[in-house]
CSV table of C-alpha atoms in Angstrom, one decimal:
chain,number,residue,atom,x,y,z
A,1246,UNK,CA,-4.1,6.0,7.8
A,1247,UNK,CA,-7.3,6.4,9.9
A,1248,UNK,CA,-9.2,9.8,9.2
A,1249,UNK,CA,-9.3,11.8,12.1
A,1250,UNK,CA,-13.1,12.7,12.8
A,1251,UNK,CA,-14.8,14.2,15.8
A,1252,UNK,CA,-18.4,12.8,14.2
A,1253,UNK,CA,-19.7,9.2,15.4
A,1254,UNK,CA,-19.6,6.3,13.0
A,1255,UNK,CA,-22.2,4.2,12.1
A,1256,UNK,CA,-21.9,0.6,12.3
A,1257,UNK,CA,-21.3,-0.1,8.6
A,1258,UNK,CA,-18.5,3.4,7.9
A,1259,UNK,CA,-16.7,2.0,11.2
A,1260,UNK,CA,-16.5,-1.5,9.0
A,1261,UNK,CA,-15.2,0.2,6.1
A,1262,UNK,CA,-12.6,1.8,7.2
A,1263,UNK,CA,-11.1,-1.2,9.3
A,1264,UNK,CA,-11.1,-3.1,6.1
A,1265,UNK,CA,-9.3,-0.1,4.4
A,1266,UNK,CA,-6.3,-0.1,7.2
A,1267,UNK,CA,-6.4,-4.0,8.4
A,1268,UNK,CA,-3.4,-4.9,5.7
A,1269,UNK,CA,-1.4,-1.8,6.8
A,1270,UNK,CA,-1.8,-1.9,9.7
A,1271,UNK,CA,-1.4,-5.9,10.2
A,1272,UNK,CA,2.0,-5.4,8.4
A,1273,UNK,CA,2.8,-2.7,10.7
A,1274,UNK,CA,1.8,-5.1,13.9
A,1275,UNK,CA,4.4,-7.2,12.1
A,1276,UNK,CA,7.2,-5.6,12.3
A,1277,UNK,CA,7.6,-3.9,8.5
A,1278,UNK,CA,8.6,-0.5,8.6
A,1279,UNK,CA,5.2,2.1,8.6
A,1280,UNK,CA,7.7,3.9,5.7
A,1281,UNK,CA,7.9,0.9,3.5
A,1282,UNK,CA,3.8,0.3,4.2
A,1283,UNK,CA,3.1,3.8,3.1
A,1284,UNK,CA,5.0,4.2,-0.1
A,1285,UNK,CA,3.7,0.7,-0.9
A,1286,UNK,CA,1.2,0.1,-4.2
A,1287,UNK,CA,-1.3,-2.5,-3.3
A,1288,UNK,CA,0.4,-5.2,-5.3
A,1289,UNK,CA,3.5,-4.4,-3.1
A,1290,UNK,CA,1.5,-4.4,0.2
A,1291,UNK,CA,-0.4,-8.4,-1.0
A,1292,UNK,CA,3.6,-9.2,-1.6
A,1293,UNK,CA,4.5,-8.1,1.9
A,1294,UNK,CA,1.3,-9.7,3.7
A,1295,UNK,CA,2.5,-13.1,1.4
A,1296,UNK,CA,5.6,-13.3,3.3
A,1297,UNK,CA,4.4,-12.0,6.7
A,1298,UNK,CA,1.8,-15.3,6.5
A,1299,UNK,CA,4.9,-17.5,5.1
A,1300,UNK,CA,7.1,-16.5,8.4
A,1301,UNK,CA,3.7,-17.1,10.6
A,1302,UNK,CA,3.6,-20.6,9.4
A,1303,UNK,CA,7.1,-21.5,9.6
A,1304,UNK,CA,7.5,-20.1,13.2
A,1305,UNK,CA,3.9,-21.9,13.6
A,1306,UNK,CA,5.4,-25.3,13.1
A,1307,UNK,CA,8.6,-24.7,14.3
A,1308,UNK,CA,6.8,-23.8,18.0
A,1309,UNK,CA,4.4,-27.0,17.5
A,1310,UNK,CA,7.6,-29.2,17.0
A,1311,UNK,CA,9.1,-27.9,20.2
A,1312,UNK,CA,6.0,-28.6,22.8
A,1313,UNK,CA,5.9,-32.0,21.2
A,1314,UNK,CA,9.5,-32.2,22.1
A,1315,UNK,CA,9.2,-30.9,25.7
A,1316,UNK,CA,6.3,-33.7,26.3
A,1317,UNK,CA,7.7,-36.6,25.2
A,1318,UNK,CA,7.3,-36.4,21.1
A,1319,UNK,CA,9.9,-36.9,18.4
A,1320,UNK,CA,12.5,-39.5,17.1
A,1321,UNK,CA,14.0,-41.7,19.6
């Protein structure tokens, strides 16, 4: 994933290649297997990072709807 080089990057290569591994390695970070990432075409990688997002924001609002809870929020 990122090229092993002894030489120091300028500004603008070091900015390349962290856009060439973000989605890889943000569904890595995410708990998909690095296997499944690897074999993956790109359409197959967006479909992965459109369900990684999906869980975000469900787990998002679920934890938003439990601190309301905690102080006070919710049906009564």
């Amino acid at each position: 994933m990122l090229k092993n080089s002894r030489q120091k990057l300028g500004n603008r290569e070091i900015e390349r290649q962290a856009d060439y591994v973000e989605l890889p390695l943000r569904l890595i970070m995410h708990g998909i297997p690095e296997r499944l990432v690897k074999n993956a075409t790109p359409d197959q990688l967006l479909i992965m990072a459109k369900v990684v997002e999906r869980d975000i924001e469900i787990t998002s609002i679920s934890q938003a709807n439990h601190i309301g809870e905690l102080f006070g929020g919710g049906d009564k």
